[in-house]
Coordinates of C-alpha atoms (C1' of nucleotides) in Angstrom, one line a residue:
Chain A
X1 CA 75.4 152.4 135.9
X2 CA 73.2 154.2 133.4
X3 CA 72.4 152.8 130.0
X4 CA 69.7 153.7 127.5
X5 CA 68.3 155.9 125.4
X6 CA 64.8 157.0 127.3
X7 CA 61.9 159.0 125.3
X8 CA 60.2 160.8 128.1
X9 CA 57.7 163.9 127.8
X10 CA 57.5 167.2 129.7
X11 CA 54.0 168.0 131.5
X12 CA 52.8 171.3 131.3
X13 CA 54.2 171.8 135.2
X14 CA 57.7 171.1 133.5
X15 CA 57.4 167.8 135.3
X16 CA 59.1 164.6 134.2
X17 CA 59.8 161.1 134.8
X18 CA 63.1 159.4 135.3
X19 CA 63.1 156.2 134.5
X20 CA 62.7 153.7 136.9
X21 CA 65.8 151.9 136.4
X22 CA 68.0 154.9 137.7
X23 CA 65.7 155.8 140.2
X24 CA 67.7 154.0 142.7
X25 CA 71.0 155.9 142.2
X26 CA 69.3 158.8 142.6
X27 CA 67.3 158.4 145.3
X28 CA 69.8 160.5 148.0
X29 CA 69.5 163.3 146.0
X30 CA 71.5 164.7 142.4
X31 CA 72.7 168.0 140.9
X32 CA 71.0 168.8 137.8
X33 CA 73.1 171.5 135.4
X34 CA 74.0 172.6 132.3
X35 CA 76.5 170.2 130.4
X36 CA 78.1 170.6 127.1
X37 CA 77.1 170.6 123.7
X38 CA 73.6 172.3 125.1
X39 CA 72.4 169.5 127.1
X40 CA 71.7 168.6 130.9
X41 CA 73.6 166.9 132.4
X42 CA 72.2 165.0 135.6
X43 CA 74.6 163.4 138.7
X44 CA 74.0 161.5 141.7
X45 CA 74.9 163.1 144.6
X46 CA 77.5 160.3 145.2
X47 CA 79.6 161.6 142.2
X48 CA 78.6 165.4 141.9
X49 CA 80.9 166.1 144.9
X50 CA 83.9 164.6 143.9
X51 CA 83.6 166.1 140.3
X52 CA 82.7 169.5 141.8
X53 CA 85.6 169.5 144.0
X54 CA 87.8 168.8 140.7
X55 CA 86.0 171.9 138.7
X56 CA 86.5 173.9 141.9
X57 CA 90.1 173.1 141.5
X58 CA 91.0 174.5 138.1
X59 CA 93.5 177.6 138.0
X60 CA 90.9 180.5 138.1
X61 CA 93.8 182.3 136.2
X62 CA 92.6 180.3 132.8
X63 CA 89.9 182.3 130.8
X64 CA 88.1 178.9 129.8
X65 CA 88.3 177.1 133.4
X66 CA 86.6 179.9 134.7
X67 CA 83.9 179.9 131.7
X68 CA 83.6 176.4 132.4
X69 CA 82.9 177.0 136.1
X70 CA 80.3 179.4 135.2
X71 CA 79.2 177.3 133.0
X72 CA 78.9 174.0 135.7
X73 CA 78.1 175.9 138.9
X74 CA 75.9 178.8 138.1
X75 CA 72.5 177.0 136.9
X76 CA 73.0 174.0 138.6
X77 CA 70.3 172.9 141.0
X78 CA 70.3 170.1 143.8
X79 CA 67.1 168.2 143.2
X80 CA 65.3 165.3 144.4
X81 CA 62.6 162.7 142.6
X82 CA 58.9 163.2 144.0
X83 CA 57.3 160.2 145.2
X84 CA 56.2 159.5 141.3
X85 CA 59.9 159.6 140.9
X86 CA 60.0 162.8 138.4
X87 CA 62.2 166.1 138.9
X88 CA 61.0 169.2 138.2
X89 CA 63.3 171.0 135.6
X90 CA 64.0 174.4 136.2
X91 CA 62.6 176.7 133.3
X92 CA 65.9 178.4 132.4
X93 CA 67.3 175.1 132.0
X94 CA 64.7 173.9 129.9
X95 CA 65.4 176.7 127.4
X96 CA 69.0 176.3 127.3
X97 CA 68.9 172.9 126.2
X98 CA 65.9 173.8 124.1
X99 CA 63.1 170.9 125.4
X100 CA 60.0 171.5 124.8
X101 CA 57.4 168.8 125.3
X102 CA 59.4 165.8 124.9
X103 CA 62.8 164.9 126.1
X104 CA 65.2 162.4 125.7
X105 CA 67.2 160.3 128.8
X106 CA 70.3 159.2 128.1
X107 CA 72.4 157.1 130.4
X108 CA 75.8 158.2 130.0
X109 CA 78.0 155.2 132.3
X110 CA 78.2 157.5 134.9
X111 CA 75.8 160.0 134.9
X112 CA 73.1 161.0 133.1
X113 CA 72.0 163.6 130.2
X114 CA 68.5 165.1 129.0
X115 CA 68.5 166.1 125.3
X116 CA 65.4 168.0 123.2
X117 CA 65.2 165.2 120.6
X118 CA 66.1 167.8 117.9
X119 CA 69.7 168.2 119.0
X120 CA 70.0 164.4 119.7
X121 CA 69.4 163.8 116.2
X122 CA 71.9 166.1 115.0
X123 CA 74.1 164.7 117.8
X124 CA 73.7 160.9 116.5
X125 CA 73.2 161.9 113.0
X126 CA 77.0 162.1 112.4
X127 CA 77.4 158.4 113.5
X128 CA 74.1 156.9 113.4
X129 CA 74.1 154.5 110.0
X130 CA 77.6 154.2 109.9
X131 CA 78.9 150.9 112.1
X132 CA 82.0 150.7 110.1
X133 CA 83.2 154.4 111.4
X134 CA 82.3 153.7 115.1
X135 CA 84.3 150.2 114.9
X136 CA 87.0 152.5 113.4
X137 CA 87.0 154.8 116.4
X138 CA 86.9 152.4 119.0
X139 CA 89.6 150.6 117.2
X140 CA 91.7 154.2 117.5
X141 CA 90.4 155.6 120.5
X142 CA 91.0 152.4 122.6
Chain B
X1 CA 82.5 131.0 125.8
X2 CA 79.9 131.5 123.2
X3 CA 80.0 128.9 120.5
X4 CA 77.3 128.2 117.1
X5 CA 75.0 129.4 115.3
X6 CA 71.3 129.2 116.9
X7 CA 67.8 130.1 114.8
X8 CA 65.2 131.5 117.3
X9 CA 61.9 133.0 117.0
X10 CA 61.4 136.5 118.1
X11 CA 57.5 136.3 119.5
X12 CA 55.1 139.3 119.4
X13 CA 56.3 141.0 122.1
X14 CA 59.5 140.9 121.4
X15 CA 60.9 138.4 123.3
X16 CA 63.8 136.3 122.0
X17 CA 64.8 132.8 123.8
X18 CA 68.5 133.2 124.7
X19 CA 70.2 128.8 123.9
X20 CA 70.2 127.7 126.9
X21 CA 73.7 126.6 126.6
X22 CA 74.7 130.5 127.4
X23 CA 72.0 131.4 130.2
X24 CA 74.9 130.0 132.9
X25 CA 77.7 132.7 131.4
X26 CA 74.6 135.5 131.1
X27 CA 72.5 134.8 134.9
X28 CA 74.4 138.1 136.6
X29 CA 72.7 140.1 133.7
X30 CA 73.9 141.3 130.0
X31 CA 74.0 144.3 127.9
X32 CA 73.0 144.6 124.6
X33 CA 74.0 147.0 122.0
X34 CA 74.3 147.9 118.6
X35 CA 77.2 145.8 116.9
X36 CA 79.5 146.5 113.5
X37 CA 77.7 145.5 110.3
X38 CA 74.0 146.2 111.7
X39 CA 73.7 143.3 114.1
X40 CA 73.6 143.5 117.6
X41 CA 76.0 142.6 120.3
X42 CA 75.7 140.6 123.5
X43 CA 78.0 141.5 126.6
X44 CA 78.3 139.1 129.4
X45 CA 78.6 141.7 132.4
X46 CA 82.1 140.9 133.4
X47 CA 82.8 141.3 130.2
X48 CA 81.3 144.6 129.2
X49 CA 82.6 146.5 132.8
X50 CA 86.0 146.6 131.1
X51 CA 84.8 147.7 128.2
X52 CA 82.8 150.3 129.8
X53 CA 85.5 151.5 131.9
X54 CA 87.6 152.6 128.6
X55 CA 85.2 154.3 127.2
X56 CA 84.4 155.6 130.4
X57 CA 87.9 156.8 130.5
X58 CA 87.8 159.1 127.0
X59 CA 88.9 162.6 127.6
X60 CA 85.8 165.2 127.5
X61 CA 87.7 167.5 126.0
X62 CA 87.3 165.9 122.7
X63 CA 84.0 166.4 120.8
X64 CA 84.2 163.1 118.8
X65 CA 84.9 160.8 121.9
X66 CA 82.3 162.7 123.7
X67 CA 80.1 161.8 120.5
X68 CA 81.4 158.4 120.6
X69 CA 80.9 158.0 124.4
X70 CA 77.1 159.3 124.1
X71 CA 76.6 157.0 121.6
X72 CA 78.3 153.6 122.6
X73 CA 76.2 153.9 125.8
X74 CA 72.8 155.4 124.9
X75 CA 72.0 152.4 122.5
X76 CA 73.1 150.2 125.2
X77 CA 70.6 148.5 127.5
X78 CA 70.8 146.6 130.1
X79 CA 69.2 142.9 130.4
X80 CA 68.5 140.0 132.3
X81 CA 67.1 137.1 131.3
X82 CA 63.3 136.1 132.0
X83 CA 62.5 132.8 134.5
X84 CA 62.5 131.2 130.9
X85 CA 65.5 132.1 130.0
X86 CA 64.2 134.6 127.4
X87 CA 65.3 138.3 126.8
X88 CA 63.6 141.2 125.3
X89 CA 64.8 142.6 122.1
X90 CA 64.1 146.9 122.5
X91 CA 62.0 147.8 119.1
X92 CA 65.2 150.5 118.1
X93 CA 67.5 147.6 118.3
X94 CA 65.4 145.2 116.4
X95 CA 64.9 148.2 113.4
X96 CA 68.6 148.8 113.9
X97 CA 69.7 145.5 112.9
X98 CA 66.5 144.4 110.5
X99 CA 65.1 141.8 113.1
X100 CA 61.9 140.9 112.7
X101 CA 60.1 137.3 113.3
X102 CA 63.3 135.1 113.2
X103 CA 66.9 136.0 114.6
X104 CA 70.0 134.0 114.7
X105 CA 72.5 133.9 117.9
X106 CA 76.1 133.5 116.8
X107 CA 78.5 132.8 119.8
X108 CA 82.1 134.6 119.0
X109 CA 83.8 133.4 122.1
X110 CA 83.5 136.0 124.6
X111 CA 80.2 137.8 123.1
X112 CA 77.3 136.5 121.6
X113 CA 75.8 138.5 118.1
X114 CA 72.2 138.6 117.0
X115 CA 71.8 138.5 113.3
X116 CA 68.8 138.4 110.9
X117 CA 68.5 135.7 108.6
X118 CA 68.7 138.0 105.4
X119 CA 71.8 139.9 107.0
X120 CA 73.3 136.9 107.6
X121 CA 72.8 135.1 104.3
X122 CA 74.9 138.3 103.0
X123 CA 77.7 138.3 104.8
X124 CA 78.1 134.6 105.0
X125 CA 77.6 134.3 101.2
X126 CA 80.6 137.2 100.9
X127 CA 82.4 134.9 103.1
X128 CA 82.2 131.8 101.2
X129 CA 83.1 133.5 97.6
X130 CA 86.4 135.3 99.4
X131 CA 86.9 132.8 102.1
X132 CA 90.2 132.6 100.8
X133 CA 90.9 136.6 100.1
X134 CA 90.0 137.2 103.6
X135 CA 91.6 133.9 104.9
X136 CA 94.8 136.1 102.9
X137 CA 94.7 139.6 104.7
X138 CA 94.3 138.1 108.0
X139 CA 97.5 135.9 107.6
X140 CA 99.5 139.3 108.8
X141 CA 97.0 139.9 111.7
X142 CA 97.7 136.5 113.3
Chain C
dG1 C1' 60.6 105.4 120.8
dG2 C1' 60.1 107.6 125.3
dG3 C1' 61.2 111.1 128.5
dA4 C1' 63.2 115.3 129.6
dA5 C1' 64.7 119.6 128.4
dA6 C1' 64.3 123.6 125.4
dG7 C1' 61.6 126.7 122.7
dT8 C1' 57.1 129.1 121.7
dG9 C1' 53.1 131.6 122.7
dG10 C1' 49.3 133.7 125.3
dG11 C1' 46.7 135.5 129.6
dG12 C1' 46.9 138.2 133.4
dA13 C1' 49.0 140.8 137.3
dC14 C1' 51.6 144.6 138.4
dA15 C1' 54.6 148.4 137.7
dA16 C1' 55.9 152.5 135.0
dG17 C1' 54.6 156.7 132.6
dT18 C1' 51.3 160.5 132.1
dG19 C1' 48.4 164.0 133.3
dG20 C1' 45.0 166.4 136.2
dG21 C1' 43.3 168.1 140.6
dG22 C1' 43.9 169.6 145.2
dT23 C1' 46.5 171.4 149.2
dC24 C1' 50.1 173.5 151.7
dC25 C1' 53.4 177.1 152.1
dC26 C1' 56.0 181.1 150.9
dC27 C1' 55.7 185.8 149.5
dG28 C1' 54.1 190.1 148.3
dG29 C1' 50.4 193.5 148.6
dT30 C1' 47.0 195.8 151.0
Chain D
dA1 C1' 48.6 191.2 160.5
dC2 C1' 45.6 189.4 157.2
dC3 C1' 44.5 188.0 152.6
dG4 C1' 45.3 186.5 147.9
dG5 C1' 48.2 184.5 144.2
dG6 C1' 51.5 181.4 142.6
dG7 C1' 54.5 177.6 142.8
dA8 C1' 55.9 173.2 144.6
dC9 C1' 54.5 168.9 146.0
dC10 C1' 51.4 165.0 147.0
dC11 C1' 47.6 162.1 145.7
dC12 C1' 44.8 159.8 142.5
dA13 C1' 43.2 157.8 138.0
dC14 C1' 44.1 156.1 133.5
dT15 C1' 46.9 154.0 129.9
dT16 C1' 50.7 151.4 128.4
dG17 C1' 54.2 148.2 128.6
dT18 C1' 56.9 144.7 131.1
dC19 C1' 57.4 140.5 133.3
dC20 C1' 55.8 136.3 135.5
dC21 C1' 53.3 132.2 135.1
dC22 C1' 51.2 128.5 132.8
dA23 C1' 50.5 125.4 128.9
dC24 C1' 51.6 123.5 124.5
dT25 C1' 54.9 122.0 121.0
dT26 C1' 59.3 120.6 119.3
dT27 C1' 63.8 118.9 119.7
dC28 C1' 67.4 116.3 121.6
dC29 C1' 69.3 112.5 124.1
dC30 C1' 69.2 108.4 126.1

DNA sequence: GGGAAAGTGGGGACAAGTGGGGTCCCCGGT
DNA sequence: ACCGGGGACCCCACTTGTCCCCACTTTCCC
């Protein structure tokens, strides 16, 4: 289970650390990728295969299942933590979800994202000082 | 079940004794997030895996739960308490919810809430001047 | 009022995060 | 085939923060 809102920075070899707490679910390998709303999203190997298998399932007929493939499979690296437990993000990656020099771990339940922290704030802007609205959601939602 | 209204001290690190009257219900670990109103809220595990699974179960398709789901589990963190029973408050939470030197700990049955004194006094004086009001629109609730 | 349990606080060990340096290996060029 | 450049990875050192342990104080309950 990931949890937490991690501030992490990039070295200059694009190098950086996971934390330590996740380090264990991820320690037979994940698949790093782009996810949506210009993030990364990061899964254990554990529960990249199932979801692939569902992606690899949608009717290639539909116009956005097949963006969406693109989207999924064609920067997606398989990765593993060096023995300081970092991962080495790919430089086209990087750029897509616009990190620079610091970056932001989120634990997302099941998997994990990496957000620039500019695009997290505009992200968690829309909610951020308002507990009354996310009470309201849950409340409709669940 | 999580019952009264306990005053602790938050020290300089940040630690915050949990009553020792809860530690049995909270020994297989916690999480703690950011509640309604700007205090923070206490899951016992078994009680925040369902909660979790919910949430968990939002469709991705929809920008706002995907919002909602980034958001619910990024300011989460996961706890256990310390050989002295003790937890440690992360700074964002204590900022989020105005916690500074002294906290309360307010059991509401199946979760616990972590309040600051001023916050507190607030809402608890609205309570007393509309006790009755309230008392009124909750009649249909129940 | 006395003893035990709970709460509070500080010191110190250890782990995590960060960044630099060095080495091996792949690959392309001569 | 050999050499040189670059990238990936490992190792090491330093800094920071977390957590354990110990000691003291306060509160609660006999």
């Amino acid at each position: 289970m990931f949890l937490g809102r991690h501030a992490h920075a990039v070295d200059a070899k694009g190098r950086m650390a996971v934390p330590a707490r996740f380090r264990d679910a991820l320690a037979d390998g994940l698949v790093l990728t782009r996810g949506i709303d210009r993030c990364l999203a990061l899964y254990p190997m554990a529960a990249w295969r199932p979801l692939a298998e569902k992606i690899d399932a949608l009717p290639i007929s539909d116009p956005d299942a097949r963006t969406f493939r693109r989207l999924v499979f064609a920067e997606a690296v398989d990765l593993t933590l060096d023995t300081q437990g970092r991962i080495l993000l790919p430089p086209e990656l990087r750029a897509y979800a616009g990190i620079d020099r610091d970056a932001l771990v989120v634990g997302v339940h099941t998997s994990v994202e990496i957000w620039s922290p500019e695009r997290w704030a505009s992200v968690s802007a829309a909610l951020d000082d308002d507990g009354a609205e996310v009470a309201q959601r849950l409340a409709s939602l669940i």
